[in-house]
Amino acid sequence: MSIRLNSSKKSPRLVYIKTFGCQMNNYDSEIMAGVLTAHGHKMTDNPSEADIILLNTCSIRDKAEQKVYSQVGRYRPYKDKNQNLIIGVGGCVGQLVGNDILKKAPLIDLVFGTSNIDKLPQFLDYINYSGERISRIDKAEEWTDKDIPISRNTTKSGWVSIMRGCNNFCAYCVVPYARGRERSRAHQDILKEIEELVRSGHSEVTLLGQNVNSYGKGKEDEISFPQLLRLANQIEGIERIRFVTSHPKDFSPELVEAMKLEKICETIHLPLQSGSDHILNRMNRGYTATQYRSKVDMARREIAGLTITTDIIVGFPGETEEDFAKTRDMVKEIGYDSMFLFKYSVRPGTAAADFDQQIDEKTKQKRLEEILNIQNQITLEKNRAYEGKVVEVMVEGPSQDKKDIMIGKTRGNKVVLFPSADGIREGDLIKIKIDKGRLYGLDGEVA
Ligand code: SAH
Ligand code: SF4
Ligand code: F3S
């Protein structure tokens, strides 16, 4: 502590964290908050009063770096006002770009990565003491989730990481570089963390990994993902268990079997990316359209009421009109409940960045709109099919703009809006009768 007493600057206290990207990043932000809180700092939702502003960044699509700089630019007035303000950039952009960020953006004091967030307090203390701007990046593989404090943003529905990194090297994707090679967490630690979630009042958990189906692979003493689900299903107090993401190539009959367990929600996110074998092959996805289709058929046969969502990339290098037509047809054929739709975006360092036959922006946009229109139609039809039905909803709380309207989710992850009523609280499981299916979800009232 002598360091702080000698410091010419006042010891930083209030921390504001802004998170971009996927659920794993949200979870990592909870860890950042956890380690900093354990070190005596406090969190704030208001960047203008913060002593430390941290950006937890995402690099999945282009302009990721520019986005960071423009976001940091918005904090300039705070820096002008408070000379002691420390601005830090971590997450996937931090990991991938490293020290260059300091050169390009004088407002930034600290760059860190995806694998050293436990050392944040030391980094901040050092900056505070020395007045230096520093960049600290460890190898992405270094990170383990072991014995790390976590300060949750959630109260009822929480996240638990079951594995880190990815070995798949899909040709378009930065994740294996930003997060390192795949490693699974010990199942005992995962189960312990779910039990802790229950103790803090949570009744839903989402298990996180880039490819959850390969959980435990390559670790002799580790169990498989379906086995992990079975153990999680036995934890008292958890009502709903979800997981993301399932890679289609590893989606197995054993997993489908485990999904029949009481608490495992009947929903699966199964990114297709493309319906053309030629493109799937160029993407290095490891499955064909036919294999994907038969896995969906199997899952639908076995699990009543299953909802399926997906990710689609249009305009991958070499995607011809014929390839695109296959994606379009597959989207119609499978009938997803919803999807995330992306235009292919060149990521330096990935294999596809060097592929020939890059597709022009106009074509990408046209293809995106075409799929979007088809999917909107399907989503609407799927949601209308719920009209007149009674569904189980977990209450999440009042809606942002209308306080007399509550928001909840079905087991299939559909958003449900309904008028609030006396005695209904966040986390409750209630029956809602659906009277209208819309694009964004379902409208209903307490049954
Ligand atoms: N691990 C998950 C996905 C992680 S990234 C999985 O394998 O399914 C989430 C989604 O972003 C991907 O499924 C893909 O559709 C999209 N994506 C990733 N890299 C992209 C890129 N370079 N351009 C456009 N979309 C991309
Ligand atoms: Fe990226 Fe593919 Fe790994 Fe998903 S499976 S994170 S898309 S490399
Ligand atoms: Fe983005 Fe990193 Fe997640 S690149 S999608 S925040 S793993």
Coordinates of C-alpha atoms and ligand atoms in Angstrom, one line a residue:
M1 CA 0.0 0.0 0.0
S2 CA 3.0 2.3 0.4
I3 CA 2.9 2.6 -3.4
R4 CA -0.5 4.3 -3.2
L5 CA 0.6 6.6 -0.4
N6 CA 3.6 7.8 -2.4
S7 CA 1.5 8.3 -5.4
S8 CA 1.0 11.8 -6.6
K9 CA -2.3 10.9 -8.0
K10 CA -5.3 10.0 -5.9
S11 CA -6.1 6.3 -5.6
P12 CA -8.7 5.3 -8.2
R13 CA -11.9 4.1 -6.9
L14 CA -14.9 4.2 -9.1
V15 CA -14.8 1.8 -12.1
Y16 CA -17.1 2.0 -15.2
I17 CA -16.9 -1.0 -17.6
K18 CA -18.4 -0.9 -21.1
T19 CA -18.8 -4.3 -22.8
F20 CA -19.0 -5.1 -26.5
G21 CA -19.4 -8.5 -28.2
C22 CA -20.6 -11.9 -27.1
Q23 CA -21.8 -13.4 -23.8
M24 CA -18.3 -14.6 -23.0
N25 CA -17.3 -10.9 -23.0
N26 CA -20.2 -10.1 -20.7
Y27 CA -19.0 -12.8 -18.4
D28 CA -15.4 -11.5 -18.5
S29 CA -16.7 -8.1 -17.5
E30 CA -18.3 -9.7 -14.5
I31 CA -14.9 -11.1 -13.7
M32 CA -13.2 -7.7 -14.1
A33 CA -15.7 -6.3 -11.8
G34 CA -15.1 -9.2 -9.4
V35 CA -11.3 -8.8 -9.2
L36 CA -11.5 -5.0 -8.9
T37 CA -14.2 -5.1 -6.2
A38 CA -12.1 -7.6 -4.3
H39 CA -9.3 -5.1 -4.5
G40 CA -11.3 -2.3 -3.0
H41 CA -12.7 -0.6 -6.0
K42 CA -16.4 0.2 -6.6
M43 CA -18.4 -0.1 -9.8
T44 CA -20.5 2.7 -11.3
D45 CA -23.0 2.8 -14.2
N46 CA -22.0 6.4 -14.9
P47 CA -18.8 7.0 -16.9
S48 CA -18.7 10.7 -16.1
E49 CA -18.0 10.0 -12.4
A50 CA -15.6 7.2 -13.0
D51 CA -11.9 7.2 -12.0
I52 CA -11.3 4.2 -14.2
I53 CA -13.1 3.4 -17.5
L54 CA -12.5 0.0 -19.0
L55 CA -13.6 -1.1 -22.5
N56 CA -14.1 -4.8 -23.0
T57 CA -13.9 -5.0 -26.7
C58 CA -14.9 -7.3 -29.6
S59 CA -13.1 -7.9 -32.8
I60 CA -15.4 -10.3 -34.6
R61 CA -16.1 -7.9 -37.5
D62 CA -14.2 -5.1 -39.2
K63 CA -14.0 -1.5 -37.9
A64 CA -13.6 -3.1 -34.5
E65 CA -10.5 -1.0 -33.7
Q66 CA -12.1 2.2 -35.1
K67 CA -15.1 1.6 -32.9
V68 CA -12.8 1.5 -29.8
Y69 CA -11.2 4.8 -30.7
S70 CA -14.4 6.6 -31.4
Q71 CA -15.9 5.3 -28.1
V72 CA -12.8 6.5 -26.3
G73 CA -13.1 9.8 -28.0
R74 CA -16.5 10.3 -26.3
Y75 CA -14.7 10.1 -22.9
R76 CA -12.4 13.0 -23.8
P77 CA -14.4 15.5 -21.8
Y78 CA -14.1 13.3 -18.7
K79 CA -10.4 13.1 -19.1
D80 CA -10.2 16.9 -19.5
K81 CA -12.1 17.2 -16.3
N82 CA -10.3 14.5 -14.3
Q83 CA -6.5 14.3 -15.0
N84 CA -6.4 11.1 -12.9
L85 CA -8.9 9.3 -15.0
I86 CA -7.4 6.0 -16.4
I87 CA -8.9 4.6 -19.6
G88 CA -8.1 0.9 -20.3
V89 CA -8.9 -1.2 -23.3
G90 CA -9.1 -5.0 -22.9
G91 CA -10.9 -7.9 -24.5
C92 CA -10.4 -9.2 -28.0
V93 CA -9.2 -6.0 -29.7
G94 CA -6.7 -5.5 -26.9
Q95 CA -5.5 -9.0 -27.3
L96 CA -5.1 -8.8 -31.1
V97 CA -3.8 -5.2 -31.5
G98 CA -1.8 -4.8 -28.3
N99 CA 0.7 -2.0 -27.9
D100 CA -0.2 -0.2 -31.2
I101 CA -3.4 1.0 -29.5
L102 CA -1.3 3.2 -27.2
K103 CA 0.5 4.7 -30.2
K104 CA -2.7 5.4 -32.0
A105 CA -4.8 6.7 -29.1
P106 CA -3.1 9.1 -26.6
L107 CA -6.2 9.0 -24.4
I108 CA -5.7 5.4 -23.6
D109 CA -3.5 4.5 -20.6
L110 CA -3.8 0.8 -20.5
V111 CA -4.1 -2.1 -23.0
F112 CA -4.7 -5.6 -21.7
G113 CA -5.9 -8.8 -23.2
T114 CA -8.4 -11.7 -22.8
S115 CA -6.1 -13.7 -20.5
N116 CA -4.8 -11.4 -17.8
I117 CA -7.9 -9.7 -16.4
D118 CA -7.0 -11.1 -13.0
K119 CA -4.0 -8.8 -13.0
L120 CA -6.0 -5.6 -13.6
P121 CA -5.5 -4.3 -10.1
Q122 CA -1.7 -4.5 -10.4
F123 CA -1.8 -2.8 -13.8
L124 CA -4.0 0.0 -12.5
D125 CA -1.9 0.5 -9.3
Y126 CA 1.3 0.6 -11.5
I127 CA -0.2 3.3 -13.7
N128 CA -1.4 5.2 -10.8
Y129 CA 2.0 5.1 -9.2
S130 CA 4.3 5.7 -12.2
G131 CA 2.0 7.8 -14.4
E132 CA 3.1 5.6 -17.3
R133 CA 0.9 4.3 -20.1
I134 CA 1.3 0.5 -20.4
S135 CA 0.3 -2.4 -22.6
R136 CA 0.2 -5.9 -21.0
I137 CA -0.8 -8.9 -23.2
D138 CA -0.3 -12.5 -22.1
K139 CA -0.6 -15.5 -24.4
A140 CA -4.4 -16.1 -24.9
E141 CA -4.0 -19.7 -23.6
E142 CA -2.8 -18.4 -20.2
W143 CA -6.3 -17.8 -18.9
T144 CA -8.1 -20.3 -16.6
D145 CA -11.3 -19.5 -14.8
K146 CA -10.0 -21.1 -11.6
D147 CA -10.7 -19.4 -8.2
I148 CA -11.5 -16.0 -9.6
P149 CA -13.9 -13.6 -7.9
I150 CA -16.9 -12.6 -10.0
S151 CA -19.3 -9.7 -9.5
R152 CA -22.5 -10.5 -11.4
N153 CA -24.6 -8.1 -13.4
T154 CA -27.4 -10.6 -13.2
T155 CA -29.8 -11.6 -10.5
K156 CA -31.9 -14.5 -11.9
S157 CA -30.3 -15.7 -15.1
G158 CA -26.5 -16.0 -15.0
W159 CA -23.6 -17.1 -17.2
V160 CA -21.0 -19.7 -16.4
S161 CA -18.0 -20.3 -18.7
I162 CA -17.3 -24.0 -19.2
M163 CA -14.4 -23.7 -21.7
R164 CA -12.3 -21.1 -23.3
G165 CA -10.9 -20.6 -26.8
C166 CA -11.5 -22.5 -30.0
N167 CA -9.6 -25.0 -32.2
N168 CA -11.8 -24.8 -35.2
F169 CA -10.1 -22.1 -37.2
C170 CA -13.1 -21.3 -39.4
A171 CA -11.5 -19.4 -42.2
Y172 CA -13.3 -16.1 -41.5
C173 CA -13.0 -16.0 -37.7
V174 CA -10.6 -14.2 -35.2
V175 CA -11.7 -16.1 -32.1
P176 CA -9.0 -18.7 -32.1
Y177 CA -6.4 -15.9 -32.2
A178 CA -8.2 -13.6 -29.7
R179 CA -9.0 -16.4 -27.3
G180 CA -6.4 -19.0 -27.9
R181 CA -6.7 -22.8 -28.2
E182 CA -9.6 -24.7 -26.7
R183 CA -9.4 -25.7 -23.0
S184 CA -12.1 -27.0 -20.8
R185 CA -12.7 -26.1 -17.2
A186 CA -12.8 -28.8 -14.5
H187 CA -16.5 -29.9 -14.2
Q188 CA -16.3 -29.7 -10.4
D189 CA -15.5 -26.0 -10.7
I190 CA -18.4 -25.5 -13.1
L191 CA -20.9 -27.3 -10.9
K192 CA -19.6 -25.3 -7.9
E193 CA -20.2 -22.1 -9.7
I194 CA -23.7 -23.0 -10.7
E195 CA -24.4 -23.8 -7.0
E196 CA -23.0 -20.4 -6.1
L197 CA -25.4 -18.9 -8.7
V198 CA -28.3 -20.6 -6.9
R199 CA -27.1 -19.3 -3.5
S200 CA -27.1 -15.7 -4.9
G201 CA -30.8 -16.1 -6.1
H202 CA -30.4 -17.3 -9.7
S203 CA -32.6 -19.9 -11.2
E204 CA -31.4 -20.0 -14.7
V205 CA -27.9 -20.6 -16.1
T206 CA -26.4 -20.4 -19.6
L207 CA -23.3 -22.5 -20.0
L208 CA -20.8 -20.7 -22.3
G209 CA -18.2 -21.9 -24.7
Q210 CA -17.3 -21.3 -28.4
N211 CA -18.0 -24.9 -29.1
V212 CA -19.7 -26.5 -26.0
N213 CA -20.1 -29.9 -27.7
S214 CA -16.4 -30.5 -27.6
Y215 CA -16.2 -29.9 -23.8
G216 CA -13.8 -32.2 -22.1
K217 CA -12.2 -33.5 -25.3
G218 CA -8.5 -34.2 -24.9
K219 CA -8.7 -34.3 -21.1
E220 CA -8.6 -37.8 -19.9
D221 CA -10.1 -37.2 -16.5
E222 CA -12.9 -35.0 -17.8
I223 CA -16.5 -35.8 -18.5
S224 CA -18.4 -35.1 -21.8
F225 CA -20.8 -32.2 -22.4
P226 CA -23.9 -34.4 -22.2
Q227 CA -22.6 -35.8 -18.9
L228 CA -22.0 -32.3 -17.6
L229 CA -25.6 -31.4 -18.5
R230 CA -26.8 -34.4 -16.5
L231 CA -24.9 -33.3 -13.4
A232 CA -26.0 -29.7 -13.8
N233 CA -29.6 -30.9 -14.1
Q234 CA -29.4 -32.4 -10.6
I235 CA -28.5 -29.1 -8.9
E236 CA -31.3 -28.0 -6.7
G237 CA -32.6 -24.5 -7.2
I238 CA -31.7 -24.2 -10.9
E239 CA -34.9 -24.3 -13.0
R240 CA -33.5 -23.7 -16.5
I241 CA -30.3 -24.6 -18.2
R242 CA -29.2 -23.2 -21.5
F243 CA -25.9 -23.4 -23.5
V244 CA -24.2 -21.7 -26.4
T245 CA -22.7 -22.3 -28.9
S246 CA -23.2 -25.8 -30.4
H247 CA -21.0 -26.4 -33.4
P248 CA -23.0 -28.5 -35.9
K249 CA -20.1 -30.9 -36.6
D250 CA -20.0 -32.0 -32.9
F251 CA -23.8 -32.0 -32.3
S252 CA -24.4 -35.6 -31.2
P253 CA -27.3 -38.0 -30.4
E254 CA -25.9 -38.1 -26.8
L255 CA -26.5 -34.3 -26.5
V256 CA -30.0 -34.6 -27.9
E257 CA -30.7 -37.4 -25.3
A258 CA -29.4 -35.1 -22.5
M259 CA -31.6 -32.3 -23.8
K260 CA -34.6 -34.3 -22.8
L261 CA -33.8 -33.8 -19.1
E262 CA -36.2 -31.7 -17.2
K263 CA -34.2 -28.5 -16.8
I264 CA -32.5 -28.4 -20.1
C265 CA -34.3 -25.9 -22.2
E266 CA -35.7 -27.0 -25.6
T267 CA -33.6 -24.6 -27.7
I268 CA -30.5 -24.8 -29.7
H269 CA -28.3 -22.3 -31.4
L270 CA -26.8 -24.2 -34.3
P271 CA -24.8 -21.8 -36.7
L272 CA -25.2 -22.9 -40.3
Q273 CA -23.2 -20.1 -41.8
S274 CA -23.9 -21.3 -45.4
G275 CA -26.1 -23.8 -47.1
S276 CA -23.6 -24.5 -49.9
D277 CA -21.1 -27.3 -49.4
H278 CA -18.6 -25.5 -51.6
I279 CA -18.7 -22.5 -49.2
L280 CA -18.8 -24.6 -46.0
N281 CA -15.7 -26.3 -47.2
R282 CA -13.9 -23.0 -48.0
M283 CA -15.0 -21.8 -44.5
N284 CA -13.5 -25.0 -42.9
R285 CA -16.7 -25.7 -41.1
G286 CA -16.3 -29.5 -41.1
Y287 CA -19.9 -30.5 -42.1
T288 CA -22.0 -30.6 -45.2
A289 CA -25.5 -29.2 -45.7
T290 CA -26.8 -32.7 -45.7
Q291 CA -25.1 -33.6 -42.4
Y292 CA -26.5 -30.4 -40.9
R293 CA -30.0 -31.1 -42.1
S294 CA -30.0 -34.7 -40.7
K295 CA -28.9 -33.4 -37.3
V296 CA -31.7 -30.9 -37.2
D297 CA -34.1 -33.6 -38.3
M298 CA -32.9 -35.9 -35.5
A299 CA -33.2 -33.1 -32.9
R300 CA -36.6 -32.2 -34.0
R301 CA -37.8 -35.8 -34.0
E302 CA -36.6 -36.3 -30.4
I303 CA -37.3 -33.0 -28.7
A304 CA -40.9 -31.7 -28.7
G305 CA -41.3 -27.9 -29.1
L306 CA -37.6 -27.4 -30.0
T307 CA -36.7 -23.9 -31.1
I308 CA -33.7 -23.5 -33.4
T309 CA -31.7 -20.4 -34.1
T310 CA -28.6 -19.9 -36.3
D311 CA -25.9 -17.6 -37.6
I312 CA -25.6 -16.9 -41.4
I313 CA -22.8 -15.2 -43.2
V314 CA -23.5 -13.9 -46.7
G315 CA -20.9 -12.8 -49.2
F316 CA -18.1 -15.1 -48.1
P317 CA -15.3 -15.0 -50.7
G318 CA -16.2 -17.1 -53.7
E319 CA -20.0 -17.2 -52.9
T320 CA -21.7 -17.5 -56.3
E321 CA -25.4 -16.8 -57.0
E322 CA -25.8 -20.5 -56.9
D323 CA -24.1 -20.9 -53.5
F324 CA -26.2 -18.1 -52.2
A325 CA -29.4 -19.7 -53.5
K326 CA -28.5 -22.8 -51.5
T327 CA -28.3 -20.8 -48.3
R328 CA -31.6 -19.1 -49.1
D329 CA -33.3 -22.4 -49.8
M330 CA -31.9 -24.0 -46.6
V331 CA -33.1 -21.1 -44.5
K332 CA -36.6 -21.6 -46.0
E333 CA -36.4 -25.3 -45.5
I334 CA -35.1 -25.4 -41.9
G335 CA -37.4 -22.7 -40.7
Y336 CA -35.4 -21.1 -37.9
D337 CA -37.0 -19.3 -35.0
S338 CA -34.6 -16.5 -35.5
M339 CA -31.1 -15.8 -36.7
F340 CA -28.1 -13.5 -36.6
L341 CA -27.3 -12.5 -40.1
F342 CA -23.9 -11.1 -41.1
K343 CA -22.2 -9.7 -44.2
Y344 CA -18.8 -11.4 -44.5
S345 CA -16.2 -9.1 -43.0
V346 CA -12.5 -9.4 -43.8
R347 CA -10.4 -10.1 -40.6
P348 CA -6.7 -9.6 -41.0
G349 CA -4.7 -12.7 -40.0
T350 CA -7.5 -15.1 -40.8
A351 CA -7.3 -17.5 -43.8
A352 CA -10.2 -16.0 -45.7
A353 CA -8.6 -12.5 -45.7
D354 CA -6.3 -13.9 -48.4
F355 CA -8.9 -15.7 -50.4
D356 CA -9.6 -14.5 -53.9
Q357 CA -13.0 -13.7 -55.2
Q358 CA -13.9 -11.3 -52.5
I359 CA -17.6 -10.2 -52.9
D360 CA -18.5 -6.5 -53.4
E361 CA -20.4 -4.6 -50.8
K362 CA -23.5 -4.1 -52.9
T363 CA -23.9 -7.9 -53.6
K364 CA -23.4 -8.6 -49.9
Q365 CA -26.1 -6.0 -48.9
K366 CA -28.5 -7.4 -51.5
R367 CA -28.0 -11.0 -50.2
L368 CA -28.4 -9.9 -46.6
E369 CA -31.7 -8.1 -47.3
E370 CA -33.0 -11.1 -49.2
I371 CA -32.4 -13.5 -46.4
L372 CA -33.6 -11.0 -43.8
N373 CA -36.9 -10.7 -45.6
I374 CA -37.4 -14.4 -45.8
Q375 CA -36.4 -14.9 -42.1
N376 CA -38.7 -12.1 -40.9
Q377 CA -41.6 -13.9 -42.6
I378 CA -40.7 -17.2 -41.0
T379 CA -40.1 -15.7 -37.6
L380 CA -43.5 -14.1 -37.8
E381 CA -45.2 -17.3 -38.9
K382 CA -43.5 -19.2 -36.1
N383 CA -44.5 -16.7 -33.5
R384 CA -48.1 -16.6 -34.7
A385 CA -48.3 -20.3 -34.2
Y386 CA -48.1 -19.6 -30.5
E387 CA -51.4 -17.7 -30.5
G388 CA -53.9 -19.2 -28.2
K389 CA -51.3 -21.4 -26.5
V390 CA -50.2 -21.2 -22.9
V391 CA -46.4 -21.1 -22.3
E392 CA -44.2 -21.2 -19.2
V393 CA -42.4 -17.8 -18.9
M394 CA -39.6 -16.8 -16.6
V395 CA -40.1 -13.2 -15.6
E396 CA -37.1 -10.9 -16.2
G397 CA -38.6 -7.6 -15.1
P398 CA -40.4 -4.6 -16.3
S399 CA -39.9 -3.4 -19.9
Q400 CA -37.6 -0.4 -20.4
D401 CA -40.1 2.0 -21.9
K402 CA -43.4 0.8 -20.4
K403 CA -43.2 0.1 -16.6
D404 CA -46.7 -1.6 -16.6
I405 CA -45.5 -4.2 -19.1
M406 CA -43.3 -7.1 -18.0
I407 CA -40.8 -9.1 -20.0
G408 CA -40.1 -12.8 -19.7
K409 CA -38.7 -15.7 -21.7
T410 CA -40.1 -19.0 -22.7
R411 CA -38.0 -22.1 -22.4
G412 CA -37.5 -21.8 -26.1
N413 CA -36.0 -18.4 -25.5
K414 CA -38.9 -16.4 -27.0
V415 CA -39.4 -12.9 -25.6
V416 CA -42.8 -12.5 -24.0
L417 CA -44.5 -9.2 -23.1
F418 CA -47.4 -9.2 -20.7
P419 CA -49.2 -6.6 -18.5
S420 CA -47.7 -6.8 -15.0
A421 CA -49.9 -8.0 -12.1
D422 CA -49.7 -8.0 -8.4
G423 CA -47.3 -10.4 -6.8
I424 CA -45.3 -11.2 -10.0
R425 CA -41.6 -10.8 -9.4
E426 CA -38.4 -11.2 -11.4
G427 CA -37.4 -14.9 -11.6
D428 CA -40.9 -16.2 -11.2
L429 CA -42.1 -19.0 -13.5
I430 CA -45.6 -18.2 -14.6
K431 CA -48.1 -19.4 -17.2
I432 CA -48.8 -16.9 -19.9
K433 CA -51.6 -17.2 -22.6
I434 CA -50.3 -15.9 -25.9
D435 CA -52.7 -13.7 -27.8
K436 CA -50.4 -12.3 -30.5
G437 CA -47.2 -13.4 -32.2
R438 CA -45.0 -10.6 -33.5
L439 CA -41.6 -10.2 -35.1
Y440 CA -39.9 -9.4 -31.8
G441 CA -41.7 -12.1 -29.8
L442 CA -45.0 -12.9 -28.2
D443 CA -47.6 -10.8 -26.5
G444 CA -49.9 -12.4 -23.8
E445 CA -51.4 -12.2 -20.4
V446 CA -51.2 -14.2 -17.2
A447 CA -53.2 -17.4 -17.7
Ligands
SAH1 N1 -18.3 -19.9 -31.7 C1 -19.5 -19.6 -32.3 C2 -19.6 -18.3 -33.0 C3 -18.7 -17.2 -32.6 S1 -18.7 -15.7 -33.6 C4 -19.7 -20.6 -33.4 O1 -18.8 -21.3 -33.9 O2 -20.8 -20.8 -33.8 C5 -20.5 -15.5 -33.8 C6 -20.8 -15.4 -35.3 O3 -20.2 -14.3 -35.9 C7 -20.4 -16.6 -36.1 O4 -21.2 -17.7 -36.0 C8 -20.4 -16.0 -37.5 O5 -21.7 -16.2 -38.1 C9 -20.1 -14.5 -37.3 N2 -18.8 -14.1 -37.8 C10 -17.6 -14.5 -37.3 N3 -16.6 -14.0 -38.0 C11 -17.2 -13.3 -39.0 C12 -16.7 -12.5 -40.0 N4 -15.4 -12.4 -40.3 N5 -17.6 -11.9 -40.9 C13 -18.9 -12.0 -40.7 N6 -19.4 -12.7 -39.7 C14 -18.6 -13.4 -38.8
SF4_2 FE1 -15.0 -18.9 -34.8 FE2 -15.5 -21.2 -35.9 FE3 -14.4 -21.2 -33.5 FE4 -16.9 -20.5 -33.8 S1 -16.1 -22.5 -34.2 S2 -15.4 -19.4 -32.6 S3 -16.9 -19.5 -35.8 S4 -13.4 -20.5 -35.4
F3S3 FE1 -16.2 -10.8 -30.1 FE2 -14.2 -11.8 -28.8 FE3 -16.7 -12.7 -28.4 S1 -14.2 -11.2 -30.9 S2 -17.6 -12.3 -30.3 S3 -15.9 -10.7 -27.9 S4 -14.9 -13.9 -28.3

